[in-house]
Amino acid sequence: MPTPTKGPRLGGGPAHERIMLANLSANLFEHKKITTTVTKAKRLRPFAERLITFAKKGDLASRRKVQGIISAKNRTNKTVVHELFTVIGPAMAEREGGYTRITKIGNRQGDNAPMAVIELVMEPVSAKQAVVQEAEKAAEVAAPAADAPVAEASAEETPAADAPAVEAVESEAAESETAETPAATEESAGESAEEKTDEK
């Protein structure tokens, strides 16, 4: 069980709280969405996400552990465990956490308790993340093979049509250098005149 929270428990004692969380998680896995109070939803979230993490592993030890938590005293919950391991676990395989979503829906009529809907996030991981993963894999594959040959290929692939443009750029650079040299000669002439006046 996750780290216990501070404050009063949901039920009368720790055993009651464990049973309540087990029942809530079983209903969540069965219906994919339940409406409960905000406090119970926040307490249920880490409990249910831990069970989904076990379902993602999918081995026999994980199945027995989840079955002991959810359906220790309730044999009808074995179908929920089966659905958790065969449907929900594979659906969450690409998702790295954040398996549930809590949405507040206002206060309950009667006792004015704040209510929320907690649901499983069954949508596939966003396309943007999938594209980023594919780009990273392609970059890793292309990086070792493309270090030296890319520079040689770029030098060889320079078309002849670009040669006049390259020559024009080189001539502009030469002109700019010649334009800067007279200013430099004037500065040096000014410095030499100052030296002569200092010697006198």
CSV table of C-alpha atoms in Angstrom, one decimal:
chain,number,residue,atom,x,y,z
A,1,MET,CA,0.0,0.0,0.0
A,2,PRO,CA,1.3,3.5,-0.7
A,3,THR,CA,2.6,5.7,2.1
A,4,PRO,CA,-0.3,6.4,4.5
A,5,THR,CA,-1.7,9.9,4.4
A,6,LYS,CA,-2.0,12.1,7.4
A,7,GLY,CA,-5.3,12.9,9.0
A,8,PRO,CA,-8.4,10.7,9.7
A,9,ARG,CA,-8.9,7.5,7.8
A,10,LEU,CA,-11.8,6.9,5.4
A,11,GLY,CA,-13.3,4.1,7.5
A,12,GLY,CA,-13.3,3.2,11.2
A,13,GLY,CA,-9.9,1.5,11.1
A,14,PRO,CA,-7.1,0.6,8.8
A,15,ALA,CA,-8.7,-2.8,7.8
A,16,HIS,CA,-11.9,-1.0,6.9
A,17,GLU,CA,-10.0,1.5,4.8
A,18,ARG,CA,-8.2,-1.2,2.9
A,19,ILE,CA,-11.4,-3.0,2.1
A,20,MET,CA,-13.0,0.3,1.0
A,21,LEU,CA,-10.1,1.0,-1.4
A,22,ALA,CA,-10.2,-2.5,-2.7
A,23,ASN,CA,-13.9,-2.2,-3.5
A,24,LEU,CA,-13.5,1.2,-5.0
A,25,SER,CA,-10.6,0.0,-7.2
A,26,ALA,CA,-12.6,-3.1,-8.3
A,27,ASN,CA,-15.5,-0.9,-9.3
A,28,LEU,CA,-13.2,1.4,-11.1
A,29,PHE,CA,-11.6,-1.4,-13.1
A,30,GLU,CA,-15.0,-2.9,-13.9
A,31,HIS,CA,-16.8,0.3,-15.0
A,32,LYS,CA,-13.7,2.4,-16.0
A,33,LYS,CA,-15.3,5.3,-14.3
A,34,ILE,CA,-16.9,5.9,-10.8
A,35,THR,CA,-18.4,8.9,-9.0
A,36,THR,CA,-17.3,9.4,-5.4
A,37,THR,CA,-16.2,12.1,-3.0
A,38,VAL,CA,-13.0,14.0,-3.7
A,39,THR,CA,-11.3,12.7,-0.6
A,40,LYS,CA,-12.0,9.0,-1.6
A,41,ALA,CA,-10.9,9.7,-5.2
A,42,LYS,CA,-7.6,11.2,-4.1
A,43,ARG,CA,-7.0,8.3,-1.8
A,44,LEU,CA,-8.0,5.8,-4.4
A,45,ARG,CA,-5.7,7.2,-7.2
A,46,PRO,CA,-2.3,5.9,-5.9
A,47,PHE,CA,-3.9,2.6,-4.8
A,48,ALA,CA,-5.4,1.9,-8.2
A,49,GLU,CA,-2.3,3.1,-10.1
A,50,ARG,CA,-0.1,0.7,-8.2
A,51,LEU,CA,-2.4,-2.2,-9.1
A,52,ILE,CA,-2.2,-1.1,-12.8
A,53,THR,CA,1.5,-1.1,-12.5
A,54,PHE,CA,1.3,-4.8,-11.4
A,55,ALA,CA,-1.0,-5.5,-14.3
A,56,LYS,CA,1.6,-4.0,-16.7
A,57,LYS,CA,4.2,-6.6,-15.4
A,58,GLY,CA,1.7,-9.3,-16.2
A,59,ASP,CA,3.5,-12.2,-14.5
A,60,LEU,CA,2.0,-14.8,-12.2
A,61,ALA,CA,3.3,-13.3,-9.0
A,62,SER,CA,1.8,-9.9,-9.8
A,63,ARG,CA,-1.5,-11.5,-10.7
A,64,ARG,CA,-1.6,-13.3,-7.3
A,65,LYS,CA,-0.7,-10.2,-5.5
A,66,VAL,CA,-3.5,-8.1,-7.1
A,67,GLN,CA,-5.9,-10.9,-6.6
A,68,GLY,CA,-5.1,-11.0,-2.9
A,69,ILE,CA,-5.6,-7.3,-2.6
A,70,ILE,CA,-8.8,-6.9,-4.6
A,71,SER,CA,-10.6,-10.3,-4.2
A,72,ALA,CA,-9.3,-11.8,-1.0
A,73,LYS,CA,-12.8,-12.2,0.4
A,74,ASN,CA,-14.9,-11.8,-2.8
A,75,ARG,CA,-14.7,-14.4,-5.5
A,76,THR,CA,-16.7,-12.4,-8.0
A,77,ASN,CA,-13.9,-9.9,-8.3
A,78,LYS,CA,-11.7,-12.5,-10.0
A,79,THR,CA,-13.3,-11.5,-13.3
A,80,VAL,CA,-12.2,-7.9,-12.5
A,81,VAL,CA,-8.6,-9.1,-12.0
A,82,HIS,CA,-8.8,-11.0,-15.3
A,83,GLU,CA,-10.0,-7.8,-17.1
A,84,LEU,CA,-7.3,-5.7,-15.4
A,85,PHE,CA,-4.5,-8.0,-16.7
A,86,THR,CA,-5.9,-8.7,-20.1
A,87,VAL,CA,-7.5,-5.4,-21.1
A,88,ILE,CA,-6.4,-2.5,-18.9
A,89,GLY,CA,-2.7,-3.5,-18.4
A,90,PRO,CA,-1.9,-3.9,-22.2
A,91,ALA,CA,-3.8,-0.6,-22.9
A,92,MET,CA,-1.5,1.2,-20.4
A,93,ALA,CA,1.7,-0.4,-21.7
A,94,GLU,CA,3.0,2.7,-23.5
A,95,ARG,CA,1.9,5.1,-20.7
A,96,GLU,CA,4.5,5.9,-18.0
A,97,GLY,CA,2.2,6.8,-15.1
A,98,GLY,CA,-0.9,8.9,-14.9
A,99,TYR,CA,-3.3,6.1,-15.4
A,100,THR,CA,-6.3,7.8,-13.8
A,101,ARG,CA,-8.0,11.2,-14.1
A,102,ILE,CA,-10.0,13.0,-11.4
A,103,THR,CA,-12.6,15.6,-12.4
A,104,LYS,CA,-14.5,17.6,-9.8
A,105,ILE,CA,-18.2,17.8,-10.5
A,106,GLY,CA,-19.5,20.0,-7.7
A,107,ASN,CA,-21.1,19.3,-4.4
A,108,ARG,CA,-23.6,16.5,-3.6
A,109,GLN,CA,-27.1,17.5,-3.0
A,110,GLY,CA,-28.0,16.7,0.6
A,111,ASP,CA,-24.8,16.8,2.6
A,112,ASN,CA,-23.0,19.2,0.3
A,113,ALA,CA,-20.0,16.9,0.0
A,114,PRO,CA,-17.5,17.7,-2.8
A,115,MET,CA,-17.9,15.1,-5.5
A,116,ALA,CA,-15.5,13.9,-8.3
A,117,VAL,CA,-15.4,11.4,-11.1
A,118,ILE,CA,-12.3,9.2,-11.2
A,119,GLU,CA,-11.8,7.4,-14.5
A,120,LEU,CA,-9.1,5.4,-16.3
A,121,VAL,CA,-7.2,7.1,-19.0
A,122,MET,CA,-7.7,4.6,-21.8
A,123,GLU,CA,-6.8,6.8,-24.7
A,124,PRO,CA,-3.5,5.9,-26.4
A,125,VAL,CA,-0.4,8.0,-25.7
A,126,SER,CA,-0.5,11.2,-27.7
A,127,ALA,CA,0.7,11.2,-31.3
A,128,LYS,CA,3.2,13.9,-30.5
A,129,GLN,CA,5.1,11.7,-28.1
A,130,ALA,CA,5.0,8.8,-30.5
A,131,VAL,CA,6.5,11.0,-33.2
A,132,VAL,CA,9.2,12.2,-30.8
A,133,GLN,CA,10.1,8.6,-29.9
A,134,GLU,CA,10.4,7.7,-33.6
A,135,ALA,CA,12.6,10.7,-34.3
A,136,GLU,CA,14.9,9.9,-31.5
A,137,LYS,CA,15.3,6.3,-32.7
A,138,ALA,CA,16.0,7.4,-36.2
A,139,ALA,CA,18.6,9.9,-35.0
A,140,GLU,CA,20.3,7.2,-32.9
A,141,VAL,CA,20.5,4.9,-35.9
A,142,ALA,CA,21.7,7.6,-38.3
A,143,ALA,CA,24.2,9.2,-36.0
A,144,PRO,CA,27.0,6.6,-36.1
A,145,ALA,CA,26.8,5.9,-39.8
A,146,ALA,CA,26.6,9.5,-40.9
A,147,ASP,CA,29.6,11.1,-39.1
A,148,ALA,CA,32.4,11.2,-41.7
A,149,PRO,CA,30.6,10.4,-45.0
A,150,VAL,CA,28.2,13.3,-44.6
A,151,ALA,CA,31.0,15.9,-44.8
A,152,GLU,CA,32.5,14.3,-47.9
A,153,ALA,CA,29.2,14.0,-49.6
A,154,SER,CA,28.3,17.6,-48.9
A,155,ALA,CA,31.6,18.7,-50.4
A,156,GLU,CA,31.1,16.5,-53.5
A,157,GLU,CA,27.4,17.4,-53.9
A,158,THR,CA,28.0,21.2,-54.3
A,159,PRO,CA,26.4,21.9,-57.7
A,160,ALA,CA,28.1,23.9,-60.5
A,161,ALA,CA,25.3,26.3,-60.5
A,162,ASP,CA,26.2,27.5,-57.0
A,163,ALA,CA,29.8,28.3,-58.1
A,164,PRO,CA,29.1,31.9,-59.3
A,165,ALA,CA,27.3,32.6,-56.0
A,166,VAL,CA,30.2,31.4,-54.1
A,167,GLU,CA,32.6,33.5,-56.2
A,168,ALA,CA,30.4,36.6,-55.6
A,169,VAL,CA,30.5,36.0,-51.8
A,170,GLU,CA,34.3,35.6,-51.9
A,171,SER,CA,34.7,38.8,-54.0
A,172,GLU,CA,32.5,40.8,-51.5
A,173,ALA,CA,34.6,39.5,-48.6
A,174,ALA,CA,37.8,40.7,-50.5
A,175,GLU,CA,36.3,44.1,-51.1
A,176,SER,CA,35.3,44.5,-47.5
A,177,GLU,CA,38.9,43.6,-46.4
A,178,THR,CA,40.3,46.3,-48.8
A,179,ALA,CA,37.8,48.8,-47.5
A,180,GLU,CA,39.0,48.2,-44.0
A,181,THR,CA,42.7,48.5,-44.7
A,182,PRO,CA,42.8,52.3,-45.5
A,183,ALA,CA,41.2,53.0,-42.2
A,184,ALA,CA,43.8,50.9,-40.5
A,185,THR,CA,46.6,52.7,-42.4
A,186,GLU,CA,45.2,56.0,-41.3
A,187,GLU,CA,45.1,54.9,-37.7
A,188,SER,CA,48.7,53.7,-37.9
A,189,ALA,CA,49.7,57.0,-39.5
A,190,GLY,CA,48.0,58.9,-36.7
A,191,GLU,CA,49.9,56.9,-34.1
A,192,SER,CA,53.2,57.5,-35.8
A,193,ALA,CA,52.5,61.3,-35.9
A,194,GLU,CA,51.8,61.2,-32.2
A,195,GLU,CA,55.0,59.3,-31.5
A,196,LYS,CA,57.0,61.9,-33.4
A,197,THR,CA,55.5,64.7,-31.4
A,198,ASP,CA,56.3,62.8,-28.2
A,199,GLU,CA,59.9,62.5,-29.2
A,200,LYS,CA,60.3,66.2,-29.8
